[in-house]
Coordinates of C-alpha atoms and ligand atoms in Angstrom, one line a residue:
M1 CA -0.3 -0.2 -0.3
T2 CA 1.3 3.6 -0.7
N3 CA 1.9 5.5 1.9
F4 CA 0.7 9.2 0.6
S5 CA 2.2 11.2 3.0
I6 CA 5.6 10.5 1.5
L7 CA 4.4 11.1 -1.9
A8 CA 3.5 14.3 -0.5
T9 CA 7.0 15.7 0.0
F10 CA 7.2 14.7 -4.2
G11 CA 4.1 17.2 -4.4
W12 CA 1.4 14.3 -4.4
R13 CA -2.0 16.2 -3.9
P14 CA -5.4 15.5 -4.1
F15 CA -6.0 17.0 -8.1
F16 CA -3.4 13.1 -8.4
Q17 CA -5.5 11.3 -5.7
Q18 CA -9.1 11.9 -7.7
Q19 CA -8.2 10.8 -10.6
L20 CA -7.6 6.8 -9.1
S21 CA -9.5 4.2 -9.3
L22 CA -10.8 2.4 -5.7
D23 CA -8.4 -0.7 -7.8
E24 CA -5.2 1.5 -8.3
W25 CA -5.9 3.2 -5.2
E26 CA -5.3 -0.1 -3.6
T27 CA -3.3 -1.7 -6.1
A28 CA -1.1 1.0 -7.9
Q29 CA 2.4 2.8 -7.8
P30 CA 2.3 6.1 -7.8
V31 CA 5.6 7.8 -9.0
R32 CA 7.4 11.0 -10.1
V33 CA 9.5 11.2 -13.2
T34 CA 12.6 13.8 -11.8
A35 CA 14.8 12.9 -14.4
Q36 CA 14.3 12.4 -18.4
H37 CA 17.3 10.3 -20.6
K38 CA 16.9 9.7 -24.4
S39 CA 15.9 5.7 -23.2
R40 CA 14.5 5.6 -20.0
L41 CA 13.1 7.9 -17.2
V42 CA 14.2 8.2 -13.5
V43 CA 11.2 8.3 -11.1
T44 CA 10.9 9.0 -7.7
S45 CA 8.3 7.1 -5.3
D46 CA 7.4 6.9 -1.7
Q47 CA 10.2 3.3 -2.7
G48 CA 13.1 5.2 -3.7
T49 CA 14.4 6.0 -7.0
Q50 CA 13.9 3.6 -9.6
T51 CA 14.3 3.9 -13.0
L52 CA 11.8 2.7 -15.8
P53 CA 12.5 1.8 -20.3
I54 CA 10.6 4.0 -22.6
T55 CA 8.9 2.4 -24.7
P56 CA 6.8 3.1 -27.6
A57 CA 3.3 2.5 -26.1
M58 CA 4.1 5.2 -23.7
P59 CA 2.0 8.8 -24.0
A60 CA 4.8 11.8 -24.5
I61 CA 5.5 12.3 -20.8
T62 CA 8.2 14.9 -19.4
V63 CA 9.9 15.7 -16.1
G64 CA 7.6 16.2 -13.5
D65 CA 4.7 14.2 -14.0
W66 CA 3.0 11.4 -12.3
L67 CA 2.9 8.1 -13.4
L68 CA 0.9 4.6 -12.0
L69 CA 2.9 1.4 -12.3
D70 CA 1.6 -2.0 -11.5
D71 CA 2.5 -4.1 -8.5
L72 CA 5.8 -5.0 -11.2
G73 CA 6.8 -1.7 -11.6
T74 CA 5.4 -1.8 -15.4
F75 CA 4.1 2.2 -17.2
V76 CA 0.0 1.6 -16.8
R77 CA -1.0 4.6 -17.1
I78 CA 0.3 9.0 -17.0
L79 CA -2.6 11.0 -14.9
A80 CA -3.6 14.1 -15.6
R81 CA -1.0 17.5 -15.3
Q82 CA -2.3 20.2 -13.5
T83 CA 0.6 22.8 -15.2
C84 CA 2.1 22.1 -18.5
F85 CA 4.7 24.1 -20.1
K86 CA 5.7 23.3 -23.9
R87 CA 7.5 24.6 -27.0
K88 CA 6.9 24.8 -30.2
S89 CA 9.5 22.0 -31.6
P90 CA 12.3 22.4 -33.9
G91 CA 11.1 19.1 -35.8
S92 CA 8.1 19.1 -37.4
K93 CA 6.4 15.8 -36.9
V94 CA 5.3 17.2 -33.5
E95 CA 3.2 19.8 -33.0
S96 CA 4.8 20.7 -29.0
Q97 CA 8.0 19.4 -27.0
L98 CA 6.7 19.0 -23.6
I99 CA 9.3 20.7 -21.0
A100 CA 8.1 21.0 -17.7
A101 CA 5.0 19.4 -15.8
N102 CA 3.0 20.2 -12.8
V103 CA 5.0 23.2 -12.1
D104 CA 3.4 24.8 -9.2
V105 CA 5.3 28.4 -8.9
A106 CA 7.3 29.8 -11.9
L107 CA 10.0 32.4 -10.9
I108 CA 10.3 34.7 -13.7
V109 CA 13.7 36.3 -13.5
C110 CA 15.2 39.5 -14.6
S111 CA 17.5 41.7 -13.6
L112 CA 17.5 45.5 -12.2
N113 CA 20.7 46.2 -14.6
D114 CA 20.3 46.5 -18.0
D115 CA 18.1 43.5 -18.6
F116 CA 15.1 45.3 -16.7
S117 CA 12.3 45.7 -19.3
L118 CA 8.5 45.7 -19.1
N119 CA 7.8 43.9 -22.7
R120 CA 9.5 41.0 -21.8
I121 CA 8.4 40.6 -18.5
E122 CA 5.1 40.6 -20.0
R123 CA 6.6 38.1 -22.6
Y124 CA 7.5 35.5 -20.0
L125 CA 4.2 35.9 -18.2
A126 CA 2.7 34.9 -21.0
L127 CA 4.2 32.0 -21.1
V128 CA 3.9 30.9 -17.6
H129 CA 0.3 32.4 -17.8
E130 CA -0.5 29.9 -20.9
S131 CA 1.5 27.0 -18.4
G132 CA -1.2 26.8 -15.8
A133 CA 1.5 27.6 -12.7
E134 CA 1.5 30.6 -10.8
P135 CA 4.1 33.6 -11.7
V136 CA 6.4 35.6 -8.8
V137 CA 8.6 38.1 -10.7
V138 CA 12.0 38.4 -9.4
L139 CA 14.1 41.2 -10.0
S140 CA 17.4 40.3 -9.0
K141 CA 20.6 41.9 -9.0
A142 CA 18.9 44.2 -6.0
D143 CA 22.4 45.9 -5.1
L144 CA 23.1 47.2 -8.5
S145 CA 20.2 49.2 -8.3
D146 CA 20.0 52.8 -6.8
D147 CA 15.6 52.1 -7.4
T148 CA 14.5 48.9 -6.7
V149 CA 11.0 50.7 -5.5
H150 CA 10.2 52.1 -9.0
A151 CA 10.4 49.3 -10.6
I152 CA 8.5 46.8 -8.3
E153 CA 5.6 49.9 -8.7
Q154 CA 6.0 49.4 -13.0
V155 CA 6.0 45.2 -12.9
Q156 CA 3.4 45.3 -10.3
A157 CA 1.1 47.9 -12.6
L158 CA 1.0 45.3 -15.0
S159 CA -1.4 43.4 -12.5
P160 CA -2.0 44.5 -9.3
L161 CA -2.2 41.0 -7.9
L162 CA 1.0 39.6 -9.6
S163 CA 3.7 39.4 -6.2
V164 CA 6.8 41.2 -7.2
I165 CA 9.8 41.0 -5.3
S166 CA 13.7 42.2 -5.7
L167 CA 16.8 40.7 -4.0
D168 CA 20.0 39.7 -4.1
C169 CA 20.1 36.3 -5.5
R170 CA 23.7 35.7 -3.6
S171 CA 22.9 36.7 -0.4
S172 CA 21.1 33.5 1.5
Q173 CA 17.8 36.1 2.3
A174 CA 17.0 35.1 -1.6
R175 CA 15.3 31.8 0.7
E176 CA 13.5 34.8 2.8
A177 CA 12.5 37.0 0.7
L178 CA 11.1 33.5 -1.4
Q179 CA 9.7 31.9 1.8
D180 CA 5.6 32.2 0.9
W181 CA 6.8 30.3 -1.8
L182 CA 9.2 27.4 -0.8
I183 CA 6.8 25.5 0.7
E184 CA 7.0 21.4 1.0
G185 CA 5.6 19.1 -2.1
K186 CA 5.5 23.0 -4.4
T187 CA 7.2 22.5 -7.8
L188 CA 9.1 25.8 -8.4
A189 CA 11.1 26.0 -11.8
V190 CA 13.4 29.3 -12.7
L191 CA 13.4 31.5 -16.0
G192 CA 14.5 34.4 -17.1
S193 CA 16.5 35.1 -19.8
S194 CA 20.6 35.0 -19.8
G195 CA 22.8 36.4 -17.5
V196 CA 19.6 37.4 -15.5
G197 CA 21.1 34.7 -11.9
K198 CA 18.8 31.5 -12.5
S199 CA 21.7 29.7 -11.3
T200 CA 23.3 32.0 -9.2
L201 CA 19.7 31.9 -7.5
I202 CA 18.9 28.1 -7.5
N203 CA 22.6 27.6 -6.2
T204 CA 21.6 29.9 -2.8
L205 CA 17.9 28.0 -3.5
A206 CA 18.9 25.0 -2.5
G207 CA 22.0 25.1 -0.8
D208 CA 24.2 22.3 0.2
C209 CA 21.5 19.5 -1.8
L210 CA 23.1 20.5 -5.0
Q211 CA 25.7 19.4 -4.7
A212 CA 24.4 16.7 -2.8
T213 CA 21.3 15.3 -5.1
G214 CA 21.7 17.0 -8.3
S215 CA 24.1 16.1 -10.1
I216 CA 24.1 11.5 -9.5
R217 CA 26.2 8.9 -11.0
E218 CA 24.5 5.9 -12.4
D219 CA 24.8 3.1 -15.5
D220 CA 23.9 5.2 -19.1
D221 CA 21.7 3.1 -21.4
K222 CA 25.1 1.3 -22.2
G223 CA 26.5 0.3 -18.4
R224 CA 29.2 2.9 -18.2
H225 CA 29.4 5.3 -15.4
T226 CA 28.0 8.8 -15.8
T227 CA 27.9 11.9 -13.9
T228 CA 23.1 12.9 -15.1
H229 CA 21.6 16.1 -13.8
R230 CA 18.6 15.4 -11.7
A231 CA 16.1 17.8 -13.1
L232 CA 13.4 17.5 -9.7
L233 CA 15.6 18.2 -6.3
T234 CA 13.7 18.6 -3.3
M235 CA 15.2 21.5 -1.2
P236 CA 16.0 22.6 2.5
S237 CA 12.5 24.3 2.8
G238 CA 11.2 20.4 1.0
A239 CA 9.9 23.1 -1.8
L240 CA 10.7 20.8 -4.8
L241 CA 12.9 22.7 -7.6
L242 CA 12.6 21.9 -11.7
D243 CA 15.7 22.8 -13.4
T244 CA 15.8 21.6 -17.2
P245 CA 17.7 23.3 -19.5
G246 CA 15.0 23.8 -21.9
M247 CA 13.1 25.9 -19.4
R248 CA 15.4 28.3 -19.8
E249 CA 15.3 28.5 -24.0
L250 CA 11.3 29.0 -23.7
Q251 CA 9.8 31.0 -26.5
L252 CA 6.5 32.1 -27.0
A253 CA 4.4 29.9 -28.7
D254 CA 0.6 28.5 -28.8
C255 CA 0.0 30.6 -26.1
D256 CA -2.9 32.9 -27.0
A257 CA -4.9 32.5 -23.4
G258 CA -1.4 33.0 -21.6
L259 CA -1.5 36.6 -23.8
E260 CA -5.5 37.0 -22.8
T261 CA -4.6 37.0 -19.1
T262 CA -1.5 38.7 -19.3
F263 CA -3.0 41.2 -21.3
A264 CA -6.6 41.5 -18.8
D265 CA -7.5 45.2 -19.3
I266 CA -6.7 45.6 -23.3
T267 CA -9.2 42.7 -23.6
A268 CA -11.8 43.9 -21.1
L269 CA -11.6 46.8 -23.1
A270 CA -11.6 45.9 -26.8
E271 CA -15.7 44.2 -26.0
H272 CA -16.2 47.6 -25.9
C273 CA -14.7 48.8 -28.7
K274 CA -17.3 49.6 -31.9
F275 CA -15.4 47.0 -34.4
S276 CA -15.2 43.1 -33.0
D277 CA -11.9 42.5 -35.1
C278 CA -10.8 46.0 -33.7
Q279 CA -6.9 46.7 -34.2
H280 CA -6.9 49.6 -31.6
Q281 CA -4.5 51.7 -34.5
G282 CA -6.7 54.5 -35.1
E283 CA -10.4 53.2 -35.8
P284 CA -13.4 55.0 -34.8
N285 CA -14.2 54.4 -31.6
C286 CA -12.0 52.5 -29.6
A287 CA -12.4 52.0 -26.1
V288 CA -8.1 50.9 -26.3
Q289 CA -7.2 54.2 -27.6
A290 CA -9.7 56.3 -25.6
A291 CA -8.3 54.6 -22.3
I292 CA -4.7 55.2 -23.7
T293 CA -5.2 58.9 -24.8
S294 CA -6.9 59.8 -20.8
G295 CA -3.7 57.5 -19.2
D296 CA -5.1 54.9 -18.2
I297 CA -2.9 52.5 -20.5
D298 CA 0.3 52.7 -21.2
Q299 CA 0.9 53.4 -25.0
R300 CA 4.3 50.8 -24.5
R301 CA 1.8 48.1 -23.0
L302 CA -0.5 48.3 -26.2
D303 CA 3.4 48.1 -28.5
N304 CA 4.2 45.2 -26.8
Y305 CA 0.3 43.1 -26.3
L306 CA -0.1 43.7 -30.3
K307 CA 3.9 42.4 -31.1
L308 CA 2.9 39.1 -28.7
R309 CA 0.0 38.4 -31.1
K310 CA 1.8 38.7 -33.6
E311 CA 4.1 37.0 -33.2
E312 CA 2.3 33.9 -31.5
K313 CA 0.0 34.4 -34.3
F314 CA 2.8 34.0 -36.7
N315 CA 4.4 30.7 -34.6
T316 CA 0.8 28.7 -34.9
A317 CA 0.4 29.9 -38.5
S318 CA 3.9 28.6 -39.3
L319 CA 2.6 25.1 -36.7
S320 CA -0.4 24.5 -39.1
Q321 CA 1.4 25.9 -42.4
R322 CA 4.4 22.9 -41.9
R323 CA 1.6 20.3 -40.9
A324 CA -0.1 21.7 -44.7
A325 CA 3.7 21.2 -46.4
D326 CA 4.1 17.4 -44.3
K327 CA 0.8 16.5 -45.7
A328 CA 1.8 17.0 -49.5
L329 CA 4.6 16.1 -49.1
G330 CA 3.9 12.9 -47.8
K331 CA 0.9 12.7 -51.0
Y332 CA 4.0 13.7 -53.2
Y333 CA 5.5 11.0 -52.4
K334 CA 3.4 8.4 -52.5
R335 CA 2.5 9.3 -55.8
T336 CA 5.9 9.0 -57.1
L337 CA 5.9 5.7 -55.2
N338 CA 2.7 4.9 -57.3
A339 CA 3.9 6.1 -60.2
A340 CA 6.9 3.6 -60.0
H341 CA 5.1 0.9 -59.3
T342 CA 2.6 1.5 -62.4
L343 CA 6.7 1.8 -64.1
K344 CA 7.6 -1.7 -63.4
G345 CA 4.5 -2.9 -63.7
R346 CA 5.0 -2.2 -67.5
Ligands
GTP401 N1 25.5 41.9 -8.5 C1 25.0 40.2 -8.2 N2 25.5 39.5 -8.8 C2 24.9 39.0 -9.3 C3 23.5 38.7 -8.9 N3 23.1 37.3 -9.6 C4 23.7 37.0 -10.3 N4 24.9 37.9 -10.4 C5 26.4 36.9 -11.5 O1 25.7 37.4 -12.2 C6 25.8 36.5 -13.4 C7 25.5 35.2 -14.2 O2 24.8 35.0 -13.2 P1 23.9 33.4 -12.9 O3 23.6 33.3 -12.2 O4 25.5 32.2 -13.9 O5 22.6 34.0 -14.4 P2 22.0 32.6 -15.3 O6 21.1 33.1 -15.5 O7 22.7 31.8 -15.0 O8 22.9 32.3 -16.3 P3 22.8 32.0 -18.1 O9 23.1 30.5 -17.4 O10 23.1 32.2 -18.8 O11 21.2 31.8 -18.8 C8 27.0 35.5 -12.1 O12 28.7 36.5 -11.8 C9 26.5 35.8 -11.0 O13 27.2 35.8 -10.2 C10 22.9 39.0 -8.1 O14 21.6 38.8 -7.2 N5 23.5 40.7 -7.9
ZN402 ZN1 -10.0 49.5 -30.2

């Protein structure tokens, strides 16, 4: 029988428990994916850590997922995700690539020096809202800024409900600043552009346990000893840190809903524009332009919204275009093959 209180320390909660049938409750073993390799997964449960070969019958699985295994340790099924980060796949076969599942809190790191950009924060907010995770904006390198208060105000003005904090990633006080989110069983992820202090913050939050469990020596698929990176770590606070390279390279794509949430003020106003397809760029009786004239909304914010929406549309369109192109290519191959057969048959 599964020890659910141990599982809770890995992020197990009613959302997952509710998905179990009575039978599964008694016999199945829930495990969480803590690392992913080419041909196998590393999973953790109340029984400890084990590896699981990836088979063609399995659905797409990513770090952070919860799976059910039977009493022989064989994969049974994947549980529905509470949140999910994806990105546009570089290949053309699959639409999107899974990056991480069941992240509760996404720390959007933006440094208070040259990198500080409201546009970039809005871009990350759209991504995080799309995933379903709770965003927390972390303004790093506070020690290098003369006016953190003003910066916090600017970010807070993006949404009154947004959590915004400033800190020095190198200082142990960073843990205190984030203590509201460093809760046992909560899964955090860190994102932000290069050089803003993500690794430094992760080191500070994870402390000694990063060295102890972050890199583990194990045998690879060919039996060689390798040092691999474990993507899900338990921090001293009991909170879990999900750290995979994919989180660091996220692009904005397929996040229509995330944009709507991030720019809820603009989308709410847009309902009052005269034209339902108003682009808010000079059409008559545009409620958004009126809000800009009255100073309720910044021109910068509208420009960024229009830019991100255009980018999102472009990315989504190129996905469907690629799908259409694939189909056409498939048909071409088939035709050529048929023609070859016909020729041969003559
Ligand atoms: N003064 C100051 N320096 C910081 C702070 N956070 C990070 N740094 C420094 O900034 C540099 C970049 O920090 P990293 O933690 O490597 O940044 P990163 O976001 O992980 O960068 P990538 O690995 O490229 O994605 C390092 O030299 C850090 O020591 C901070 O809060 N204050
Ligand atoms: Zn309008």
